[in-house]
Every structure is written in C-alpha cells, then in structure tokens.
Amino acid sequence: MRRIAVLTSGGDAPGMNAAIRAVVRYSIYKGLQIFGIERGYKGLIEGDLKEMLIPSVGDIIHRGGTMLRSARCLEFMEEEGKKRALNILDVFKIDGLVVIGGDGTFRGAKTLCDAGFPVIGVPGTIDNDLAYTDYTIGFDTALNTVLDAVSKLRDTTSSHERVSIIEVMGRNCGDIALYTGLGGGAEEILVPETKHDIDNICKKILLSANRGKTQSIIMVAEGVGSANDICAQIHEKTGLDVRATILGHIQRGGSPTAKDRILASQFAAHAVQCLLDGKSSRVVGIRENKIIDMDITEALDMKSKFNESMYELTKILSI
Ligand code: ATP
C-alpha cells in the first residue's frame, strides 16, 4: 500500500471535512501518498484526482459540507462506469480507496471490492440509517440543528397556542425525528419504523389542549409522508390551529459538533489503518463506544436498529 485515494459521495454531511483531513494527515504520517477525488464516483470515472498535501486540508475541520464536493453518479452504477473507475485507479497507480458516504456510496464501494480493488467505507450521512453502526458522521450536528429550530418554533407555537408539525430528513430512517423528538420534548413522533393512528394522535392533542397545554410539537420523519398532509388531517379532525414546517436542507449544513469532528477523525484514521493492515471490503463504525470495522456485505445486509425503548420513553414523557 503506497498510494491511496479518498472521495466523498451521496448527500453531504457536517464532519466530512474532518474525515478528509484525518485521512490525508494520517496517510502522510504513515508515509503514504494520498489523492483526493473530486465529486465522488463522478470524479473517479472522469479522472478528477489531485494529490493532497498536509496544507491541503488546513482550516477545514470546522467547516460543514465537503471540500472534495459530492455528486450522484448514475454512470458508475453501470458495468461500463465501474470499468472506467478501475482503469483510472490503475492509471493513477492507486492501491486503496477510502469512500465517505451513506448506503448508496457503500453499495458502489462494494462493486469495486467485488472486482478485487481494496476499499474501506466511512459512514458519512446525517440520516444515521446504517444499521451496523450506532452513529454516522453528521447525525449529531443535524440533531443540534433540528433542536435549535424546534426551540425557536416552540416560542411561536406556545404564543399562538398552536400545534406544530415539524418534518425532518432521514429517508426511510426515523432516527432524526426520534432523537430530536425526545430531546425537543415532542408530544408525538411519526417514524417509518412504526405505524401511527391519526385519530389517536388527535384525541391526545385535544385532551392535552383541554388540560391547558398551550402547544403541541409533532416530529415527522420524511419517510412517513408529507407534513403538510398530516397538518391538514389534524386541523380537519381537531379544529385546532396547526402549522407545518419542513426543515429541509438546512439540516445538512453548519459547523460540525465536537462529537462529529471527533468521530470523523477516529473513523478516518481507522479506515486508513485498515488499508495498511491489508484489509478490504470493510466499513468502519462505532458500537458501544468502540471504533469497529466489519465486512461491507454483512453491514449492508443488517436490518434497522430502531431504538424502541427511546420511542417508548418519548411517549411516557409526553403524557
Ligand atoms: P445519503 O444517504 O446521505 O444520501 P448515499 O451514499 O446513500 O448518501 P446515494 O445517492 O444513494 O447516496 O449514493 C451515492 C452514489 O453511489 C450514487 O450516485 C452512485 O454513483 C453510487 N451507488 C449507489 N448505489 C449503487 C449501486 N447499487 N451500485 C453501484 N453504485 C452505486
């Protein structure tokens, strides 16, 4: 292992820059030459690689987004695209690759691993939708961004005695809604992992309103459906003043939290060390506070890690 490369792919996440910095610095410290690939798999098949030096990653640890930029690349999903990628890696004499991204990025990495090229995956996505790891890079920052918004919405929601429906990201994973529901004191959390009954929700909101509760916060994961639709249903059934807020891409931005910077640095160094140890087809993660690596196929096959007890606790605390 003499020359390695790093790319970020899929949705960007705060902390990706801290991960790039750690891949670059750890590699150089270990005597490797390191290349950055622009725009994920798109840059890989187009040969958009540049050598990274110690100063290349200066002053980025605190910045959101990704300095290597990210892109979705359909061409890479075709056999021809994969061949082009392998050819570029050969031309640049790259011996191993670190990919930072989510589920799709790892599926892409797996196709390179299956072709015999050493790749290690680092989980970077605000969605926290990878079952094999307790946390992904960017999730904690997104939680803090959402909680800040929930606090602000609480001010206006209670002043006007309203019901606030807040839609958050997460694709088919309800973790952002769940964690911010608990941390933000939501009355209800609607996530794709469990069924909900809109009539029961309305009954509970009306009971609370009759008891003198001046506001209700309902967190909705995007995988459940549209906050606007849920807002209309609740208004129709209760007659209460209900407003929907869709937080959208603001959840992807911002300076990464301490947790995300530290996690990103540890994951990235571990990934480079995996390559140095001759490992391939592995993804890095954290379980019970320990940095781990596991087989990429096994990791992708793992089912949801939805935290039932956290969900139940939110229900108890919102009585
Ligand atoms: P996030 O969950 O944050 O959006 P992601 O990594 O899941 O991140 P995707 O857009 O799903 O984001 O995937 C990123 C890229 O990975 C795709 O544009 C494509 O180039 C590649 N990719 C995704 N799935 C596959 C696959 N099954 N085979 C080969 N490449 C894939």
PDB file of C-alpha atoms in Angstrom, residues 177-284:
ATOM      1  CA  ALA A 177     -37.211  12.512  14.275  1.00  0.00           C
ATOM      2  CA  LEU A 178     -36.819  10.109  17.205  1.00  0.00           C
ATOM      3  CA  TYR A 179     -33.774  11.687  18.842  1.00  0.00           C
ATOM      4  CA  THR A 180     -34.992  15.267  18.342  1.00  0.00           C
ATOM      5  CA  GLY A 181     -38.460  14.228  19.489  1.00  0.00           C
ATOM      6  CA  LEU A 182     -37.014  13.107  22.795  1.00  0.00           C
ATOM      7  CA  GLY A 183     -34.554  15.999  23.055  1.00  0.00           C
ATOM      8  CA  GLY A 184     -37.125  18.576  21.948  1.00  0.00           C
ATOM      9  CA  GLY A 185     -39.977  17.356  24.142  1.00  0.00           C
ATOM     10  CA  ALA A 186     -42.313  16.422  21.292  1.00  0.00           C
ATOM     11  CA  GLU A 187     -45.825  15.161  22.022  1.00  0.00           C
ATOM     12  CA  GLU A 188     -45.699  12.735  19.100  1.00  0.00           C
ATOM     13  CA  ILE A 189     -43.050  11.215  16.859  1.00  0.00           C
ATOM     14  CA  LEU A 190     -44.035   9.786  13.492  1.00  0.00           C
ATOM     15  CA  VAL A 191     -41.382   7.462  12.068  1.00  0.00           C
ATOM     16  CA  PRO A 192     -41.413   4.898   9.259  1.00  0.00           C
ATOM     17  CA  GLU A 193     -40.391   2.106  11.652  1.00  0.00           C
ATOM     18  CA  THR A 194     -43.760   2.143  13.488  1.00  0.00           C
ATOM     19  CA  LYS A 195     -47.382   2.603  12.481  1.00  0.00           C
ATOM     20  CA  HIS A 196     -49.352   5.633  13.662  1.00  0.00           C
ATOM     21  CA  ASP A 197     -53.049   6.263  14.101  1.00  0.00           C
ATOM     22  CA  ILE A 198     -54.030   9.826  13.268  1.00  0.00           C
ATOM     23  CA  ASP A 199     -57.296   9.564  15.266  1.00  0.00           C
ATOM     24  CA  ASN A 200     -55.404   8.596  18.422  1.00  0.00           C
ATOM     25  CA  ILE A 201     -52.970  11.438  17.872  1.00  0.00           C
ATOM     26  CA  CYS A 202     -55.846  13.917  17.511  1.00  0.00           C
ATOM     27  CA  LYS A 203     -57.521  12.558  20.669  1.00  0.00           C
ATOM     28  CA  LYS A 204     -54.304  13.003  22.635  1.00  0.00           C
ATOM     29  CA  ILE A 205     -53.768  16.552  21.346  1.00  0.00           C
ATOM     30  CA  LEU A 206     -57.350  17.535  22.246  1.00  0.00           C
ATOM     31  CA  LEU A 207     -57.028  16.001  25.723  1.00  0.00           C
ATOM     32  CA  SER A 208     -53.814  17.942  26.279  1.00  0.00           C
ATOM     33  CA  ALA A 209     -55.382  21.164  24.981  1.00  0.00           C
ATOM     34  CA  ASN A 210     -58.346  20.692  27.343  1.00  0.00           C
ATOM     35  CA  ARG A 211     -55.919  20.214  30.215  1.00  0.00           C
ATOM     36  CA  GLY A 212     -54.475  23.625  29.402  1.00  0.00           C
ATOM     37  CA  LYS A 213     -51.434  22.609  27.371  1.00  0.00           C
ATOM     38  CA  THR A 214     -50.682  25.608  25.189  1.00  0.00           C
ATOM     39  CA  GLN A 215     -48.782  23.855  22.439  1.00  0.00           C
ATOM     40  CA  SER A 216     -48.004  20.517  20.844  1.00  0.00           C
ATOM     41  CA  ILE A 217     -44.924  19.589  18.856  1.00  0.00           C
ATOM     42  CA  ILE A 218     -45.114  16.657  16.439  1.00  0.00           C
ATOM     43  CA  MET A 219     -41.939  15.421  14.761  1.00  0.00           C
ATOM     44  CA  VAL A 220     -42.444  13.738  11.390  1.00  0.00           C
ATOM     45  CA  ALA A 221     -39.736  11.779   9.599  1.00  0.00           C
ATOM     46  CA  GLU A 222     -39.797  12.394   5.847  1.00  0.00           C
ATOM     47  CA  GLY A 223     -40.203   8.644   5.258  1.00  0.00           C
ATOM     48  CA  VAL A 224     -43.685   8.789   6.816  1.00  0.00           C
ATOM     49  CA  GLY A 225     -45.134  11.273   4.331  1.00  0.00           C
ATOM     50  CA  SER A 226     -45.753  14.966   3.939  1.00  0.00           C
ATOM     51  CA  ALA A 227     -46.013  17.232   6.994  1.00  0.00           C
ATOM     52  CA  ASN A 228     -48.491  19.360   5.031  1.00  0.00           C
ATOM     53  CA  ASP A 229     -50.858  16.387   4.598  1.00  0.00           C
ATOM     54  CA  ILE A 230     -50.612  15.458   8.290  1.00  0.00           C
ATOM     55  CA  CYS A 231     -51.171  19.122   9.191  1.00  0.00           C
ATOM     56  CA  ALA A 232     -54.365  19.247   7.089  1.00  0.00           C
ATOM     57  CA  GLN A 233     -55.686  15.995   8.608  1.00  0.00           C
ATOM     58  CA  ILE A 234     -55.087  17.124  12.199  1.00  0.00           C
ATOM     59  CA  HIS A 235     -56.663  20.517  11.564  1.00  0.00           C
ATOM     60  CA  GLU A 236     -59.735  18.914   9.992  1.00  0.00           C
ATOM     61  CA  LYS A 237     -60.188  16.438  12.841  1.00  0.00           C
ATOM     62  CA  THR A 238     -59.480  18.810  15.779  1.00  0.00           C
ATOM     63  CA  GLY A 239     -60.280  22.299  14.528  1.00  0.00           C
ATOM     64  CA  LEU A 240     -57.034  23.458  16.155  1.00  0.00           C
ATOM     65  CA  ASP A 241     -54.580  25.897  14.608  1.00  0.00           C
ATOM     66  CA  VAL A 242     -51.951  23.572  13.102  1.00  0.00           C
ATOM     67  CA  ARG A 243     -48.840  24.676  11.196  1.00  0.00           C
ATOM     68  CA  ALA A 244     -46.320  22.598   9.267  1.00  0.00           C
ATOM     69  CA  THR A 245     -42.622  23.406   8.973  1.00  0.00           C
ATOM     70  CA  ILE A 246     -40.352  21.466   6.628  1.00  0.00           C
ATOM     71  CA  LEU A 247     -36.777  21.984   7.779  1.00  0.00           C
ATOM     72  CA  GLY A 248     -35.241  20.649   4.547  1.00  0.00           C
ATOM     73  CA  HIS A 249     -31.625  21.071   3.535  1.00  0.00           C
ATOM     74  CA  ILE A 250     -30.745  23.366   6.421  1.00  0.00           C
ATOM     75  CA  GLN A 251     -30.281  20.081   8.317  1.00  0.00           C
ATOM     76  CA  ARG A 252     -27.284  19.240   6.124  1.00  0.00           C
ATOM     77  CA  GLY A 253     -25.325  22.403   6.878  1.00  0.00           C
ATOM     78  CA  GLY A 254     -23.414  24.018   9.711  1.00  0.00           C
ATOM     79  CA  SER A 255     -20.162  23.634  11.554  1.00  0.00           C
ATOM     80  CA  PRO A 256     -19.848  20.035  12.815  1.00  0.00           C
ATOM     81  CA  THR A 257     -20.325  19.435  16.529  1.00  0.00           C
ATOM     82  CA  ALA A 258     -17.474  18.212  18.737  1.00  0.00           C
ATOM     83  CA  LYS A 259     -18.927  14.702  18.548  1.00  0.00           C
ATOM     84  CA  ASP A 260     -18.978  14.652  14.739  1.00  0.00           C
ATOM     85  CA  ARG A 261     -15.453  16.071  14.411  1.00  0.00           C
ATOM     86  CA  ILE A 262     -14.034  13.535  16.848  1.00  0.00           C
ATOM     87  CA  LEU A 263     -15.945  10.607  15.337  1.00  0.00           C
ATOM     88  CA  ALA A 264     -14.918  11.639  11.805  1.00  0.00           C
ATOM     89  CA  SER A 265     -11.248  11.849  12.805  1.00  0.00           C
ATOM     90  CA  GLN A 266     -11.325   8.442  14.520  1.00  0.00           C
ATOM     91  CA  PHE A 267     -13.268   6.722  11.710  1.00  0.00           C
ATOM     92  CA  ALA A 268     -10.970   8.120   9.030  1.00  0.00           C
ATOM     93  CA  ALA A 269      -7.719   7.146  10.759  1.00  0.00           C
ATOM     94  CA  HIS A 270      -9.153   3.671  11.393  1.00  0.00           C
ATOM     95  CA  ALA A 271     -10.063   3.332   7.702  1.00  0.00           C
ATOM     96  CA  VAL A 272      -6.512   4.174   6.550  1.00  0.00           C
ATOM     97  CA  GLN A 273      -5.112   1.768   9.138  1.00  0.00           C
ATOM     98  CA  CYS A 274      -7.401  -0.972   7.751  1.00  0.00           C
ATOM     99  CA  LEU A 275      -5.855  -0.474   4.290  1.00  0.00           C
ATOM    100  CA  LEU A 276      -2.353  -0.533   5.806  1.00  0.00           C
ATOM    101  CA  ASP A 277      -3.250  -3.778   7.587  1.00  0.00           C
ATOM    102  CA  GLY A 278      -4.188  -5.320   4.240  1.00  0.00           C
ATOM    103  CA  LYS A 279      -7.923  -5.267   4.896  1.00  0.00           C
ATOM    104  CA  SER A 280     -10.500  -4.621   2.182  1.00  0.00           C
ATOM    105  CA  SER A 281     -14.298  -4.690   1.721  1.00  0.00           C
ATOM    106  CA  ARG A 282     -14.781  -3.323   5.248  1.00  0.00           C
ATOM    107  CA  VAL A 283     -16.761  -0.431   6.674  1.00  0.00           C
ATOM    108  CA  VAL A 284     -15.831   1.479   9.807  1.00  0.00           C
TER     109      VAL A 284
END
